[in-house]
Amino acid sequence: MKTLMIASGVAAAAAVLLGSCSTMSQEECLAGAWGDKGYADGAAGYPMSRLDDHAQACAKYQVAPDPATYSRAREDGLRGYCTFQRGWIEGRAGNTYYGVCRPEEEAAFLPAYNDGRRLHEAAAAVEAAESALRSAEARIDDREDKLDAKQRELRQDGLTDEEKERIRNRIEEVRGEIRDARRNARDARDELDRARWQEDRVRFELSGRYPV
């Protein structure tokens, strides 16, 4: 199961993300509180490779980390992270799990994490469908306003036949865009109904084990 959760591609992407910005300020580097930093990283579920990011951040200030102190403190922090309750919280938030827990701890953490991820993904699908529906409805409103404007323009006096033809063509285009937007809205409503049903199903399934 751990292999499924932490595929090599995900781990590589995570490493890039973790190293994409400075992880410590000049003040933190000069303070050298490696125990505090290790504990905080462990409590946040960061992998040991996080220390490499700190080392890179502090190198510009000629400060080297204390790996032993950092590692011991990180292990202390991990004891608060690798729990059933924290697994649920991390999964529910959609946070990445980096495989940092020992097997005996992971046996409690990972099932809760996976359940939390299921609910997170179900809720995210609802949000995506709601966004798609809002977008389609906004497009309908926009194109209906454009249609009204073009119809008013067509009723103006003094238009040439060429101008009238151009306006009529645009009116037909806008009507087609309205039909497309209404079809998109219907699809989005159907998708929203499915997503809400799925979210409700997952919530009901998990309600006996977690505060959903």
PDB file of C-alpha atoms in Angstrom:
ATOM      1  CA  MET A   1       0.000   0.000   0.000  1.00  0.00           C
ATOM      2  CA  LYS A   2       2.873   2.347   0.844  1.00  0.00           C
ATOM      3  CA  THR A   3       4.227   1.856  -2.652  1.00  0.00           C
ATOM      4  CA  LEU A   4       0.891   2.897  -4.089  1.00  0.00           C
ATOM      5  CA  MET A   5       0.768   6.029  -1.999  1.00  0.00           C
ATOM      6  CA  ILE A   6       4.314   7.174  -2.624  1.00  0.00           C
ATOM      7  CA  ALA A   7       5.134   6.581  -6.250  1.00  0.00           C
ATOM      8  CA  SER A   8       8.556   7.608  -7.383  1.00  0.00           C
ATOM      9  CA  GLY A   9       7.166  10.301  -9.637  1.00  0.00           C
ATOM     10  CA  VAL A  10       5.260  11.888  -6.767  1.00  0.00           C
ATOM     11  CA  ALA A  11       8.332  11.785  -4.572  1.00  0.00           C
ATOM     12  CA  ALA A  12      10.432  13.437  -7.260  1.00  0.00           C
ATOM     13  CA  ALA A  13       7.850  16.155  -7.769  1.00  0.00           C
ATOM     14  CA  ALA A  14       7.685  16.702  -4.029  1.00  0.00           C
ATOM     15  CA  ALA A  15      11.435  17.057  -3.841  1.00  0.00           C
ATOM     16  CA  VAL A  16      11.351  19.732  -6.522  1.00  0.00           C
ATOM     17  CA  LEU A  17       8.550  21.529  -4.714  1.00  0.00           C
ATOM     18  CA  LEU A  18      10.284  21.398  -1.343  1.00  0.00           C
ATOM     19  CA  GLY A  19      13.487  22.746  -2.820  1.00  0.00           C
ATOM     20  CA  SER A  20      11.878  25.388  -4.989  1.00  0.00           C
ATOM     21  CA  CYS A  21      12.238  28.194  -2.428  1.00  0.00           C
ATOM     22  CA  SER A  22      14.420  29.057   0.551  1.00  0.00           C
ATOM     23  CA  THR A  23      13.313  27.026   3.584  1.00  0.00           C
ATOM     24  CA  MET A  24      15.142  29.133   6.186  1.00  0.00           C
ATOM     25  CA  SER A  25      15.800  32.827   6.620  1.00  0.00           C
ATOM     26  CA  GLN A  26      19.179  34.349   7.431  1.00  0.00           C
ATOM     27  CA  GLU A  27      18.083  34.830  11.028  1.00  0.00           C
ATOM     28  CA  GLU A  28      17.079  31.182  11.361  1.00  0.00           C
ATOM     29  CA  CYS A  29      20.323  29.976   9.831  1.00  0.00           C
ATOM     30  CA  LEU A  30      22.468  32.140  12.110  1.00  0.00           C
ATOM     31  CA  ALA A  31      20.446  31.107  15.167  1.00  0.00           C
ATOM     32  CA  GLY A  32      21.314  27.470  14.441  1.00  0.00           C
ATOM     33  CA  ALA A  33      18.355  26.028  16.337  1.00  0.00           C
ATOM     34  CA  TRP A  34      18.544  22.703  14.501  1.00  0.00           C
ATOM     35  CA  GLY A  35      16.659  20.878  17.205  1.00  0.00           C
ATOM     36  CA  ASP A  36      13.693  23.202  16.940  1.00  0.00           C
ATOM     37  CA  LYS A  37      13.776  23.016  13.151  1.00  0.00           C
ATOM     38  CA  GLY A  38      14.017  19.217  13.186  1.00  0.00           C
ATOM     39  CA  TYR A  39      11.109  18.848  15.580  1.00  0.00           C
ATOM     40  CA  ALA A  40       8.936  21.207  13.542  1.00  0.00           C
ATOM     41  CA  ASP A  41       9.752  19.360  10.322  1.00  0.00           C
ATOM     42  CA  GLY A  42       8.978  16.015  11.908  1.00  0.00           C
ATOM     43  CA  ALA A  43       5.695  17.293  13.298  1.00  0.00           C
ATOM     44  CA  ALA A  44       4.837  18.507   9.779  1.00  0.00           C
ATOM     45  CA  GLY A  45       5.670  15.133   8.209  1.00  0.00           C
ATOM     46  CA  TYR A  46       8.652  16.274   6.142  1.00  0.00           C
ATOM     47  CA  PRO A  47      11.164  13.662   4.930  1.00  0.00           C
ATOM     48  CA  MET A  48      14.775  13.673   6.118  1.00  0.00           C
ATOM     49  CA  SER A  49      15.730  15.190   2.753  1.00  0.00           C
ATOM     50  CA  ARG A  50      14.246  18.430   4.080  1.00  0.00           C
ATOM     51  CA  LEU A  51      17.588  18.938   5.821  1.00  0.00           C
ATOM     52  CA  ASP A  52      19.260  19.176   2.409  1.00  0.00           C
ATOM     53  CA  ASP A  53      16.962  22.070   1.567  1.00  0.00           C
ATOM     54  CA  HIS A  54      17.872  23.794   4.824  1.00  0.00           C
ATOM     55  CA  ALA A  55      21.573  23.229   4.128  1.00  0.00           C
ATOM     56  CA  GLN A  56      21.187  24.837   0.723  1.00  0.00           C
ATOM     57  CA  ALA A  57      19.299  27.776   2.214  1.00  0.00           C
ATOM     58  CA  CYS A  58      21.966  28.353   4.880  1.00  0.00           C
ATOM     59  CA  ALA A  59      24.997  27.824   2.656  1.00  0.00           C
ATOM     60  CA  LYS A  60      24.797  31.402   1.405  1.00  0.00           C
ATOM     61  CA  TYR A  61      25.349  32.533   5.008  1.00  0.00           C
ATOM     62  CA  GLN A  62      28.254  30.091   5.530  1.00  0.00           C
ATOM     63  CA  VAL A  63      26.192  28.091   8.026  1.00  0.00           C
ATOM     64  CA  ALA A  64      26.189  24.274   8.009  1.00  0.00           C
ATOM     65  CA  PRO A  65      23.422  22.227   9.652  1.00  0.00           C
ATOM     66  CA  ASP A  66      23.801  19.855  12.591  1.00  0.00           C
ATOM     67  CA  PRO A  67      22.425  16.606  11.139  1.00  0.00           C
ATOM     68  CA  ALA A  68      22.532  14.602  14.369  1.00  0.00           C
ATOM     69  CA  THR A  69      20.628  17.172  16.417  1.00  0.00           C
ATOM     70  CA  TYR A  70      18.177  17.748  13.582  1.00  0.00           C
ATOM     71  CA  SER A  71      17.553  14.021  13.082  1.00  0.00           C
ATOM     72  CA  ARG A  72      16.922  13.284  16.768  1.00  0.00           C
ATOM     73  CA  ALA A  73      14.493  16.171  17.085  1.00  0.00           C
ATOM     74  CA  ARG A  74      12.754  15.243  13.844  1.00  0.00           C
ATOM     75  CA  GLU A  75      12.104  11.748  15.199  1.00  0.00           C
ATOM     76  CA  ASP A  76      10.461  13.319  18.247  1.00  0.00           C
ATOM     77  CA  GLY A  77       8.283  15.426  15.991  1.00  0.00           C
ATOM     78  CA  LEU A  78       7.305  12.423  13.919  1.00  0.00           C
ATOM     79  CA  ARG A  79       5.836  10.703  16.966  1.00  0.00           C
ATOM     80  CA  GLY A  80       3.132  13.348  17.029  1.00  0.00           C
ATOM     81  CA  TYR A  81       2.637  13.143  13.290  1.00  0.00           C
ATOM     82  CA  CYS A  82       2.428   9.384  12.759  1.00  0.00           C
ATOM     83  CA  THR A  83      -0.922   8.832  14.454  1.00  0.00           C
ATOM     84  CA  PHE A  84      -4.375   7.737  13.386  1.00  0.00           C
ATOM     85  CA  GLN A  85      -5.834  11.180  14.156  1.00  0.00           C
ATOM     86  CA  ARG A  86      -3.133  13.041  12.244  1.00  0.00           C
ATOM     87  CA  GLY A  87      -3.467  10.682   9.308  1.00  0.00           C
ATOM     88  CA  TRP A  88      -7.108  11.684   8.976  1.00  0.00           C
ATOM     89  CA  ILE A  89      -6.299  15.393   9.273  1.00  0.00           C
ATOM     90  CA  GLU A  90      -3.511  15.247   6.687  1.00  0.00           C
ATOM     91  CA  GLY A  91      -5.577  13.246   4.205  1.00  0.00           C
ATOM     92  CA  ARG A  92      -8.648  15.413   4.698  1.00  0.00           C
ATOM     93  CA  ALA A  93      -6.547  18.497   3.939  1.00  0.00           C
ATOM     94  CA  GLY A  94      -5.166  16.879   0.778  1.00  0.00           C
ATOM     95  CA  ASN A  95      -1.591  17.073   2.054  1.00  0.00           C
ATOM     96  CA  THR A  96       1.104  14.812   0.646  1.00  0.00           C
ATOM     97  CA  TYR A  97       2.393  11.908   2.719  1.00  0.00           C
ATOM     98  CA  TYR A  98       6.119  11.331   2.236  1.00  0.00           C
ATOM     99  CA  GLY A  99       6.355   7.845   3.732  1.00  0.00           C
ATOM    100  CA  VAL A 100       8.005   9.048   6.928  1.00  0.00           C
ATOM    101  CA  CYS A 101       6.277   6.800   9.459  1.00  0.00           C
ATOM    102  CA  ARG A 102       7.675   3.513  10.719  1.00  0.00           C
ATOM    103  CA  PRO A 103       5.736   0.398   9.644  1.00  0.00           C
ATOM    104  CA  GLU A 104       4.052  -0.053  13.015  1.00  0.00           C
ATOM    105  CA  GLU A 105       2.986   3.610  13.030  1.00  0.00           C
ATOM    106  CA  GLU A 106       1.984   3.562   9.401  1.00  0.00           C
ATOM    107  CA  ALA A 107      -0.439   0.743  10.132  1.00  0.00           C
ATOM    108  CA  ALA A 108      -2.545   3.295  12.016  1.00  0.00           C
ATOM    109  CA  PHE A 109      -1.664   6.431  10.066  1.00  0.00           C
ATOM    110  CA  LEU A 110      -2.082   5.275   6.490  1.00  0.00           C
ATOM    111  CA  PRO A 111      -5.657   3.902   6.547  1.00  0.00           C
ATOM    112  CA  ALA A 112      -6.864   7.125   8.161  1.00  0.00           C
ATOM    113  CA  TYR A 113      -4.843   9.168   5.669  1.00  0.00           C
ATOM    114  CA  ASN A 114      -6.343   7.274   2.733  1.00  0.00           C
ATOM    115  CA  ASP A 115      -9.857   7.763   4.087  1.00  0.00           C
ATOM    116  CA  GLY A 116      -9.188  11.454   4.522  1.00  0.00           C
ATOM    117  CA  ARG A 117      -7.899  11.696   0.965  1.00  0.00           C
ATOM    118  CA  ARG A 118     -11.064  10.022  -0.311  1.00  0.00           C
ATOM    119  CA  LEU A 119     -13.231  12.648   1.328  1.00  0.00           C
ATOM    120  CA  HIS A 120     -10.895  15.448   0.240  1.00  0.00           C
ATOM    121  CA  GLU A 121     -11.098  14.308  -3.383  1.00  0.00           C
ATOM    122  CA  ALA A 122     -14.871  13.893  -3.220  1.00  0.00           C
ATOM    123  CA  ALA A 123     -15.266  17.409  -1.841  1.00  0.00           C
ATOM    124  CA  ALA A 124     -12.841  18.770  -4.447  1.00  0.00           C
ATOM    125  CA  ALA A 125     -14.929  17.178  -7.210  1.00  0.00           C
ATOM    126  CA  VAL A 126     -17.997  18.997  -5.882  1.00  0.00           C
ATOM    127  CA  GLU A 127     -16.119  22.291  -5.863  1.00  0.00           C
ATOM    128  CA  ALA A 128     -14.899  21.724  -9.422  1.00  0.00           C
ATOM    129  CA  ALA A 129     -18.416  20.952 -10.652  1.00  0.00           C
ATOM    130  CA  GLU A 130     -19.797  24.011  -8.880  1.00  0.00           C
ATOM    131  CA  SER A 131     -17.125  26.148 -10.512  1.00  0.00           C
ATOM    132  CA  ALA A 132     -17.910  24.705 -13.945  1.00  0.00           C
ATOM    133  CA  LEU A 133     -21.605  25.414 -13.441  1.00  0.00           C
ATOM    134  CA  ARG A 134     -20.954  28.997 -12.354  1.00  0.00           C
ATOM    135  CA  SER A 135     -18.733  29.511 -15.377  1.00  0.00           C
ATOM    136  CA  ALA A 136     -21.375  28.156 -17.772  1.00  0.00           C
ATOM    137  CA  GLU A 137     -24.125  30.249 -16.198  1.00  0.00           C
ATOM    138  CA  ALA A 138     -21.953  33.365 -16.383  1.00  0.00           C
ATOM    139  CA  ARG A 139     -21.314  32.648 -20.062  1.00  0.00           C
ATOM    140  CA  ILE A 140     -25.047  32.306 -20.663  1.00  0.00           C
ATOM    141  CA  ASP A 141     -25.697  35.673 -19.009  1.00  0.00           C
ATOM    142  CA  ASP A 142     -22.881  37.307 -20.964  1.00  0.00           C
ATOM    143  CA  ARG A 143     -24.053  35.952 -24.325  1.00  0.00           C
ATOM    144  CA  GLU A 144     -27.697  36.829 -23.617  1.00  0.00           C
ATOM    145  CA  ASP A 145     -26.606  40.403 -22.919  1.00  0.00           C
ATOM    146  CA  LYS A 146     -24.677  40.391 -26.201  1.00  0.00           C
ATOM    147  CA  LEU A 147     -27.728  39.030 -28.016  1.00  0.00           C
ATOM    148  CA  ASP A 148     -29.938  41.801 -26.617  1.00  0.00           C
ATOM    149  CA  ALA A 149     -27.362  44.386 -27.674  1.00  0.00           C
ATOM    150  CA  LYS A 150     -27.128  43.025 -31.204  1.00  0.00           C
ATOM    151  CA  GLN A 151     -30.916  42.878 -31.555  1.00  0.00           C
ATOM    152  CA  ARG A 152     -31.147  46.511 -30.473  1.00  0.00           C
ATOM    153  CA  GLU A 153     -28.410  47.358 -32.952  1.00  0.00           C
ATOM    154  CA  LEU A 154     -30.366  45.664 -35.733  1.00  0.00           C
ATOM    155  CA  ARG A 155     -33.377  47.883 -34.990  1.00  0.00           C
ATOM    156  CA  GLN A 156     -31.426  51.078 -35.527  1.00  0.00           C
ATOM    157  CA  ASP A 157     -32.357  53.346 -38.403  1.00  0.00           C
ATOM    158  CA  GLY A 158     -30.098  53.999 -41.340  1.00  0.00           C
ATOM    159  CA  LEU A 159     -28.395  50.600 -41.552  1.00  0.00           C
ATOM    160  CA  THR A 160     -27.272  49.385 -44.935  1.00  0.00           C
ATOM    161  CA  ASP A 161     -28.225  45.932 -46.143  1.00  0.00           C
ATOM    162  CA  GLU A 162     -24.614  44.844 -45.664  1.00  0.00           C
ATOM    163  CA  GLU A 163     -24.598  46.075 -42.084  1.00  0.00           C
ATOM    164  CA  LYS A 164     -27.888  44.330 -41.345  1.00  0.00           C
ATOM    165  CA  GLU A 165     -26.549  41.071 -42.764  1.00  0.00           C
ATOM    166  CA  ARG A 166     -23.408  41.342 -40.660  1.00  0.00           C
ATOM    167  CA  ILE A 167     -25.457  41.924 -37.513  1.00  0.00           C
ATOM    168  CA  ARG A 168     -27.833  39.064 -38.302  1.00  0.00           C
ATOM    169  CA  ASN A 169     -24.870  36.722 -38.785  1.00  0.00           C
ATOM    170  CA  ARG A 170     -23.456  37.775 -35.453  1.00  0.00           C
ATOM    171  CA  ILE A 171     -26.849  37.239 -33.814  1.00  0.00           C
ATOM    172  CA  GLU A 172     -26.895  33.670 -35.087  1.00  0.00           C
ATOM    173  CA  GLU A 173     -23.371  33.118 -33.802  1.00  0.00           C
ATOM    174  CA  VAL A 174     -24.331  34.397 -30.356  1.00  0.00           C
ATOM    175  CA  ARG A 175     -27.443  32.205 -30.300  1.00  0.00           C
ATOM    176  CA  GLY A 176     -25.215  29.230 -31.042  1.00  0.00           C
ATOM    177  CA  GLU A 177     -22.887  30.244 -28.226  1.00  0.00           C
ATOM    178  CA  ILE A 178     -25.888  30.452 -25.887  1.00  0.00           C
ATOM    179  CA  ARG A 179     -26.971  26.942 -26.888  1.00  0.00           C
ATOM    180  CA  ASP A 180     -23.449  25.661 -26.237  1.00  0.00           C
ATOM    181  CA  ALA A 181     -23.309  27.378 -22.848  1.00  0.00           C
ATOM    182  CA  ARG A 182     -26.706  25.995 -21.850  1.00  0.00           C
ATOM    183  CA  ARG A 183     -25.556  22.507 -22.838  1.00  0.00           C
ATOM    184  CA  ASN A 184     -22.417  23.000 -20.772  1.00  0.00           C
ATOM    185  CA  ALA A 185     -24.536  24.133 -17.860  1.00  0.00           C
ATOM    186  CA  ARG A 186     -26.733  21.029 -18.099  1.00  0.00           C
ATOM    187  CA  ASP A 187     -23.635  18.828 -18.162  1.00  0.00           C
ATOM    188  CA  ALA A 188     -22.205  20.686 -15.187  1.00  0.00           C
ATOM    189  CA  ARG A 189     -25.433  20.260 -13.226  1.00  0.00           C
ATOM    190  CA  ASP A 190     -25.402  16.532 -13.950  1.00  0.00           C
ATOM    191  CA  GLU A 191     -21.764  16.317 -12.884  1.00  0.00           C
ATOM    192  CA  LEU A 192     -22.521  18.304  -9.742  1.00  0.00           C
ATOM    193  CA  ASP A 193     -25.351  15.935  -8.849  1.00  0.00           C
ATOM    194  CA  ARG A 194     -23.011  12.966  -9.282  1.00  0.00           C
ATOM    195  CA  ALA A 195     -20.235  14.625  -7.292  1.00  0.00           C
ATOM    196  CA  ARG A 196     -22.574  15.535  -4.438  1.00  0.00           C
ATOM    197  CA  TRP A 197     -23.952  12.007  -4.372  1.00  0.00           C
ATOM    198  CA  GLN A 198     -20.423  10.615  -4.197  1.00  0.00           C
ATOM    199  CA  GLU A 199     -19.402  13.018  -1.453  1.00  0.00           C
ATOM    200  CA  ASP A 200     -22.495  12.149   0.581  1.00  0.00           C
ATOM    201  CA  ARG A 201     -21.767   8.454   0.114  1.00  0.00           C
ATOM    202  CA  VAL A 202     -18.173   8.826   1.311  1.00  0.00           C
ATOM    203  CA  ARG A 203     -19.232  10.964   4.268  1.00  0.00           C
ATOM    204  CA  PHE A 204     -21.836   8.402   5.293  1.00  0.00           C
ATOM    205  CA  GLU A 205     -19.352   5.563   4.958  1.00  0.00           C
ATOM    206  CA  LEU A 206     -16.768   7.341   7.095  1.00  0.00           C
ATOM    207  CA  SER A 207     -19.111   8.980   9.599  1.00  0.00           C
ATOM    208  CA  GLY A 208     -18.740   6.206  12.152  1.00  0.00           C
ATOM    209  CA  ARG A 209     -14.957   6.540  12.318  1.00  0.00           C
ATOM    210  CA  TYR A 210     -14.164  10.214  11.775  1.00  0.00           C
ATOM    211  CA  PRO A 211     -15.596  13.689  12.461  1.00  0.00           C
ATOM    212  CA  VAL A 212     -16.972  14.228   8.946  1.00  0.00           C
TER     213      VAL A 212
END
